[in-house]
CSV table of C-alpha atoms in Angstrom, one decimal:
chain,number,residue,atom,x,y,z
N,1,MET,CA,92.5,43.6,83.2
N,2,SER,CA,95.5,41.9,84.4
N,3,GLY,CA,97.1,42.8,88.0
N,4,GLY,CA,100.9,43.2,87.9
N,5,ARG,CA,103.8,40.8,88.5
N,6,ALA,CA,102.5,38.2,90.9
N,7,ARG,CA,104.6,38.3,93.8
N,8,THR,CA,105.4,34.3,94.1
N,9,PRO,CA,106.2,33.6,90.5
N,10,GLY,CA,104.5,30.7,89.9
N,11,ARG,CA,106.1,27.9,87.4
N,12,PRO,CA,103.3,28.7,83.8
N,13,PRO,CA,101.0,26.2,82.7
N,14,SER,CA,102.3,23.8,80.9
N,15,GLN,CA,100.1,23.4,77.0
N,16,SER,CA,99.1,20.0,78.3
N,17,GLU,CA,96.8,21.8,82.0
N,18,GLY,CA,95.9,24.2,79.2
N,19,SER,CA,92.6,26.5,80.3
N,20,THR,CA,92.1,23.9,83.1
N,21,PHE,CA,95.7,25.3,85.0
N,22,VAL,CA,93.9,27.2,88.2
N,23,PRO,CA,96.3,28.3,90.4
N,24,LYS,CA,96.3,26.7,94.5
N,25,ALA,CA,97.4,29.8,96.9
N,26,PRO,CA,95.5,33.5,96.0
N,27,ALA,CA,99.4,34.8,96.2
N,28,GLY,CA,100.2,32.8,92.5
N,29,THR,CA,97.2,34.5,90.9
N,30,LEU,CA,97.3,38.0,89.2
N,31,TYR,CA,95.0,39.5,89.8
N,32,ARG,CA,93.7,38.8,93.6
N,33,GLY,CA,93.7,41.9,95.6
N,34,ARG,CA,95.2,45.6,95.2
N,35,GLU,CA,95.3,47.6,93.0
N,36,GLY,CA,93.4,45.2,90.3
N,37,MET,CA,90.6,44.0,91.6
N,38,TRP,CA,89.9,47.8,93.5
N,39,SER,CA,90.7,48.9,90.9
N,40,TRP,CA,87.8,46.4,89.0
N,41,VAL,CA,85.3,47.0,91.4
N,42,ALA,CA,85.5,50.6,91.6
N,43,HIS,CA,85.4,50.9,88.3
N,44,ARG,CA,82.1,48.0,88.2
N,45,VAL,CA,80.2,50.9,91.2
N,46,THR,CA,81.3,53.6,89.6
N,47,GLY,CA,79.5,52.2,85.7
N,48,ILE,CA,76.3,51.3,87.4
N,49,GLY,CA,75.7,54.7,89.3
N,50,ILE,CA,76.7,57.0,86.3
N,51,PHE,CA,74.0,54.3,83.9
N,52,PHE,CA,71.4,55.1,86.9
N,53,PHE,CA,71.8,59.1,86.5
N,54,LEU,CA,72.1,58.5,83.3
N,55,PHE,CA,68.0,57.9,81.9
N,56,ALA,CA,67.0,60.6,84.6
N,57,HIS,CA,68.7,62.8,83.2
N,58,ILE,CA,67.6,62.1,79.4
N,59,LEU,CA,63.8,61.5,81.3
N,60,ASP,CA,64.4,65.4,83.0
N,61,THR,CA,65.9,67.1,79.6
N,62,ALA,CA,63.1,65.8,77.7
N,63,LEU,CA,61.2,67.7,79.6
N,64,VAL,CA,62.4,70.7,77.1
N,65,ARG,CA,59.9,68.8,74.5
N,66,VAL,CA,56.9,69.0,77.3
N,67,SER,CA,57.7,73.2,77.8
N,68,PRO,CA,60.1,75.7,79.4
N,69,GLU,CA,57.5,75.1,82.3
N,70,ALA,CA,58.0,71.8,83.0
N,71,TYR,CA,61.9,71.8,82.1
N,72,ASN,CA,62.2,74.8,84.3
N,73,GLU,CA,60.1,73.4,87.6
N,74,VAL,CA,62.1,69.6,87.7
N,75,ILE,CA,65.1,72.3,86.9
N,76,ASP,CA,65.1,73.8,90.4
N,77,THR,CA,63.4,71.3,92.0
N,78,TYR,CA,67.7,70.4,91.8
N,79,LYS,CA,69.4,74.0,92.5
N,80,ASN,CA,69.8,73.1,96.3
N,81,PRO,CA,73.1,71.9,98.7
N,82,ILE,CA,71.5,68.5,99.1
N,83,VAL,CA,71.9,67.8,95.4
N,84,GLY,CA,74.6,70.0,94.5
N,85,LEU,CA,76.8,67.6,97.2
N,86,LEU,CA,74.9,64.2,94.4
N,87,GLU,CA,76.6,66.6,91.3
N,88,VAL,CA,80.1,66.7,93.0
N,89,GLY,CA,79.7,62.8,93.6
N,90,LEU,CA,78.8,61.9,90.2
N,91,VAL,CA,81.6,63.6,87.8
N,92,ALA,CA,83.8,62.2,90.8
N,93,ALA,CA,82.6,59.8,89.8
N,94,VAL,CA,83.1,60.1,85.9
N,95,VAL,CA,85.6,61.2,86.6
N,96,PHE,CA,87.2,58.0,88.2
N,97,HIS,CA,85.8,55.9,85.5
N,98,ALA,CA,86.9,58.0,82.0
N,99,PHE,CA,90.8,57.7,83.3
N,100,ASN,CA,90.2,54.0,84.9
N,101,GLY,CA,88.3,53.1,81.4
N,102,LEU,CA,91.5,54.6,79.3
N,103,ARG,CA,93.9,52.8,81.9
N,104,ILE,CA,91.9,50.0,81.1
N,105,VAL,CA,92.4,50.9,77.1
N,106,LEU,CA,96.2,51.0,77.4
N,107,VAL,CA,96.4,47.7,80.2
N,108,ASP,CA,94.6,46.0,76.7
N,109,PHE,CA,96.2,47.6,73.7
N,110,TRP,CA,99.5,49.2,74.9
N,111,SER,CA,102.3,45.6,75.0
N,112,LYS,CA,103.5,47.9,79.0
N,113,GLY,CA,100.4,48.3,79.7
N,114,PRO,CA,100.2,44.9,82.4
N,115,ARG,CA,103.2,45.8,83.8
N,116,TYR,CA,102.8,49.2,84.5
N,117,GLN,CA,99.0,48.8,85.5
N,118,LYS,CA,99.7,49.9,88.9
N,119,HIS,CA,101.7,53.3,88.1
N,120,MET,CA,98.9,54.0,85.8
N,121,PHE,CA,96.5,53.6,88.2
N,122,ALA,CA,98.1,55.2,90.6
N,123,THR,CA,97.9,58.0,88.1
N,124,VAL,CA,95.0,57.9,88.1
N,125,LEU,CA,93.8,58.6,91.9
N,126,VAL,CA,96.4,61.1,90.7
N,127,LEU,CA,94.7,63.2,87.9
N,128,TRP,CA,91.6,61.9,89.5
N,129,VAL,CA,92.6,64.2,92.7
N,130,VAL,CA,94.1,67.4,89.8
N,131,LEU,CA,90.5,67.3,89.3
N,132,MET,CA,88.6,67.0,91.7
N,133,VAL,CA,90.1,69.7,93.4
N,134,PRO,CA,89.8,72.3,90.9
N,135,PHE,CA,86.4,70.9,89.8
N,136,THR,CA,84.4,71.0,93.0
N,137,ILE,CA,85.6,74.1,94.7
N,138,ARG,CA,84.0,76.3,91.5
N,139,HIS,CA,80.8,73.9,91.6
N,140,LEU,CA,80.1,74.1,95.7
N,141,SER,CA,80.2,78.1,94.8
N,142,HIS,CA,77.6,78.2,92.3
N,143,VAL,CA,76.3,75.5,95.2
N,144,PHE,CA,76.4,77.4,97.4
N,145,GLY,CA,76.8,81.3,96.0
N,146,GLY,CA,73.7,81.2,94.8
Y,1,MET,CA,69.9,32.9,76.9
Y,2,THR,CA,73.9,31.5,79.4
Y,3,THR,CA,76.9,33.3,77.8
Y,4,THR,CA,79.8,31.8,78.5
Y,5,ILE,CA,83.5,32.9,77.1
Y,6,PRO,CA,85.2,30.0,75.9
Y,7,ALA,CA,87.9,29.5,77.8
Y,8,PRO,CA,91.3,30.2,76.1
Y,9,ARG,CA,93.0,27.9,73.9
Y,10,THR,CA,89.1,26.6,72.3
Y,11,PRO,CA,88.7,24.8,68.8
Y,12,ARG,CA,87.4,27.5,66.9
Y,13,ARG,CA,84.4,25.5,65.8
Y,14,LEU,CA,83.6,24.8,69.5
Y,15,ARG,CA,83.5,29.1,70.0
Y,16,GLY,CA,80.3,29.8,68.7
Y,17,ARG,CA,79.4,30.7,65.2
Y,18,THR,CA,79.4,34.3,65.7
Y,19,ASN,CA,81.7,37.2,67.7
Y,20,THR,CA,79.7,39.2,68.8
Y,21,GLU,CA,81.4,39.4,72.8
Y,22,LEU,CA,84.8,40.5,70.7
Y,23,TYR,CA,82.9,43.0,68.9
Y,24,ALA,CA,81.5,44.1,72.5
Y,25,TRP,CA,84.8,44.1,74.1
Y,26,MET,CA,85.9,46.6,70.6
Y,27,PHE,CA,82.2,48.5,71.3
Y,28,MET,CA,83.0,49.3,75.0
Y,29,ARG,CA,86.9,50.6,74.6
Y,30,ALA,CA,86.5,52.7,71.3
Y,31,SER,CA,82.9,54.5,73.1
Y,32,GLY,CA,84.6,55.1,75.9
Y,33,VAL,CA,87.5,56.6,74.3
Y,34,LEU,CA,85.0,59.1,72.6
Y,35,LEU,CA,82.5,59.1,75.7
Y,36,VAL,CA,85.5,60.8,77.9
Y,37,ILE,CA,86.3,63.3,74.9
Y,38,LEU,CA,82.5,63.6,74.5
Y,39,ILE,CA,81.4,64.4,78.6
Y,40,PHE,CA,84.7,65.6,79.9
Y,41,THR,CA,83.4,68.4,77.3
Y,42,HIS,CA,80.3,68.6,78.2
Y,43,LEU,CA,80.9,69.1,82.3
Y,44,PHE,CA,83.5,71.6,81.7
Y,45,VAL,CA,80.9,73.6,79.4
Y,46,ASN,CA,78.0,73.2,81.5
Y,47,LEU,CA,78.9,73.3,84.8
Y,48,MET,CA,82.7,75.2,84.8
Y,49,THR,CA,81.9,78.1,82.5
Y,50,GLY,CA,79.5,81.7,83.1
Y,51,ASP,CA,77.4,80.7,86.3
Y,52,GLY,CA,77.6,76.9,86.2
Y,53,ILE,CA,74.5,75.1,87.4
Y,54,ASN,CA,73.0,77.6,88.5
Y,55,ALA,CA,72.9,79.2,84.5
Y,56,LEU,CA,70.5,75.6,83.7
Y,57,ASP,CA,67.3,76.2,82.4
Y,58,PHE,CA,64.9,75.7,79.3
Y,59,GLY,CA,66.6,79.2,77.9
Y,60,PHE,CA,69.9,77.5,78.4
Y,61,VAL,CA,69.2,73.9,76.5
Y,62,ALA,CA,67.8,76.3,74.1
Y,63,GLY,CA,70.3,78.2,72.9
Y,64,LYS,CA,72.7,75.4,72.9
Y,65,TRP,CA,70.8,72.9,70.7
Y,66,ALA,CA,70.1,75.8,68.3
Y,67,ASP,CA,73.6,74.9,67.9
Y,68,PRO,CA,73.7,71.9,65.0
Y,69,VAL,CA,76.7,71.6,66.6
Y,70,TRP,CA,75.3,70.5,70.6
Y,71,GLN,CA,72.4,68.9,69.3
Y,72,VAL,CA,74.6,66.5,67.1
Y,73,TRP,CA,77.6,65.9,70.9
Y,74,ASP,CA,74.8,65.9,73.2
Y,75,LEU,CA,73.2,62.9,70.2
Y,76,MET,CA,76.3,61.6,69.9
Y,77,MET,CA,77.0,61.2,74.3
Y,78,LEU,CA,73.3,59.7,74.3
Y,79,TRP,CA,73.9,57.0,71.5
Y,80,LEU,CA,76.8,55.7,72.6
Y,81,ALA,CA,76.1,56.1,76.9
Y,82,MET,CA,73.4,54.3,76.4
Y,83,LEU,CA,74.7,51.2,74.5
Y,84,HIS,CA,78.6,51.8,76.9
Y,85,GLY,CA,76.5,51.4,80.0
Y,86,THR,CA,73.8,49.1,79.2
Y,87,ASN,CA,76.2,46.5,77.4
Y,88,GLY,CA,77.8,47.2,81.3
Y,89,LEU,CA,74.5,46.3,83.0
Y,90,ARG,CA,75.2,43.0,81.0
Y,91,THR,CA,77.8,42.0,82.5
Y,92,ILE,CA,77.5,42.7,85.2
Y,93,ILE,CA,73.7,40.9,85.7
Y,94,ASN,CA,75.2,38.2,83.3
Y,95,ASP,CA,77.9,38.0,85.9
Y,96,TYR,CA,76.0,37.8,89.0
Y,97,ALA,CA,72.2,36.5,88.2
Y,98,GLU,CA,72.5,32.6,87.8
Y,99,ARG,CA,69.1,31.8,87.3
Y,100,ASP,CA,68.6,31.1,83.9
Y,101,GLN,CA,65.3,33.3,84.0
Y,102,VAL,CA,66.1,36.2,86.5
Y,103,ARG,CA,69.0,36.5,83.8
Y,104,LEU,CA,66.6,36.3,80.9
Y,105,TRP,CA,64.6,38.8,82.8
Y,106,LEU,CA,67.2,42.0,84.0
Y,107,LYS,CA,67.7,41.5,80.5
Y,108,VAL,CA,65.0,41.8,78.5
Y,109,GLY,CA,64.1,44.7,80.9
Y,110,LEU,CA,67.1,46.5,80.5
Y,111,TYR,CA,67.3,46.6,76.9
Y,112,THR,CA,63.7,47.9,76.9
Y,113,ALA,CA,64.2,50.7,78.8
Y,114,THR,CA,67.1,51.4,77.0
Y,115,THR,CA,65.1,51.1,73.7
Y,116,ILE,CA,62.4,53.5,74.9
Y,117,THR,CA,65.0,55.9,76.8
Y,118,ILE,CA,67.2,56.4,73.2
Y,119,VAL,CA,64.2,56.8,71.4
Y,120,LEU,CA,62.9,59.0,73.6
Y,121,GLY,CA,66.1,61.0,73.2
Y,122,THR,CA,67.0,60.4,69.8
Y,123,LEU,CA,63.1,62.2,69.1
Y,124,VAL,CA,63.4,65.4,72.4
Y,125,ILE,CA,66.9,65.9,70.3
Y,126,PHE,CA,65.0,66.3,66.2
Y,127,THR,CA,61.7,68.1,67.1
Y,128,PHE,CA,62.8,70.2,69.9
Y,129,ASP,CA,62.3,74.0,69.0
Y,130,PRO,CA,63.8,76.1,70.5
Y,131,CYS,CA,60.8,78.3,70.9
Y,132,PRO,CA,57.0,77.3,71.8
Y,133,PRO,CA,54.3,79.4,70.4
Y,134,ASP,CA,52.2,78.9,74.1
Y,135,ALA,CA,55.0,79.7,76.1
Y,136,ALA,CA,55.8,82.5,78.0
Y,137,ALA,CA,58.5,85.1,76.1
Y,138,ASP,CA,61.0,84.8,79.6
Y,139,LEU,CA,61.3,82.2,79.4
Y,140,LEU,CA,62.7,81.6,75.8
Y,141,PRO,CA,66.4,82.5,74.4
Y,142,SER,CA,66.5,85.7,73.8
Y,143,PHE,CA,66.8,85.0,69.7
Y,144,CYS,CA,62.8,83.7,69.9
Y,145,PRO,CA,60.7,86.0,68.1
Y,146,VAL,CA,58.9,88.8,70.2
Y,147,PRO,CA,55.1,88.5,69.7
C-alpha cells in the first residue's frame, strides 16, 4: 500500500543510501496518519472480524449435514434483533473490506493508483454509504418487521 | 520460521530461493476481486431478495444446493475466503507476534483450524442430502418425495 504525496517534499533517497533511507520526521513519510494509514488499519480490523465470523458461518452451515432440525434450531437462535444488528455490522465490514480491497488492487496495478489513492478512499466511503443505506433499511425491516 | 521480507534492491541471490511471498501477494489480489463478486451476490440473494434473512432455514439451503451452480459458487467462496483470510491472518501474526515460538504456534493453530474447516465445508457440500429419509417432511424442500 502507499500513501499520496508527502506534504513536505523530501529529498529522494540516493542509490548509495538504498534501503537504509529512513525519513527523519513523520511529515516526510508517505504513510503515517491520514487516509493511507487509517484505511490500512480499517482493512486489518474488518478482515480479522470477517475471518472469525467465517469459521462460525461454516460450522453452523455444516449442521445441514447433521439434520434439518439441528440446522433450524441453531439458525433460529440468530433470529433476534441483537443478531440482526450484528449482521448489519458484518455486512458493513464486508462492504468496506471489498471496496477498499479493490482500491488496494488499483493502487498496486494502475499506474495512476498511488496518485489518486485519497480520491479512491473517498470513493470507497461514498460507495459504502450508497450500499449500506438501502441494505440497512431492507435488512432491519426483515429483522424488526418479523 | 522467521519471515523476513528482504529490503528493496536486495540482490536476488540473497532473497532466498522461493517466491512464496510474491505468490501470496498475487493470490490476495486475485482472490479478493473474485470474492467481491462471489460474496456480494451471496449477500444479495440471501439477504435482499424475497423474505431475506427470515427465509433462511434447512429448506432454503437445500433448495439452493439442488442447483450445481450454487454448489460450485459456495465451494469457491469456501476455499477462496478461507485461504484469503488465512493468509491475511498469517501476515498479521508475522507483524505482531515477535517471539519465534509464539509466532510458530499461532500459525500451527491457524493452519490446523483452516484445514479442518475447509475439509469439513467441502465434505458437507459434496455429501449433502437435501431429502434425508428420517427427517420431518415439513422441514424439507418442496421437491423431496412425499413418503
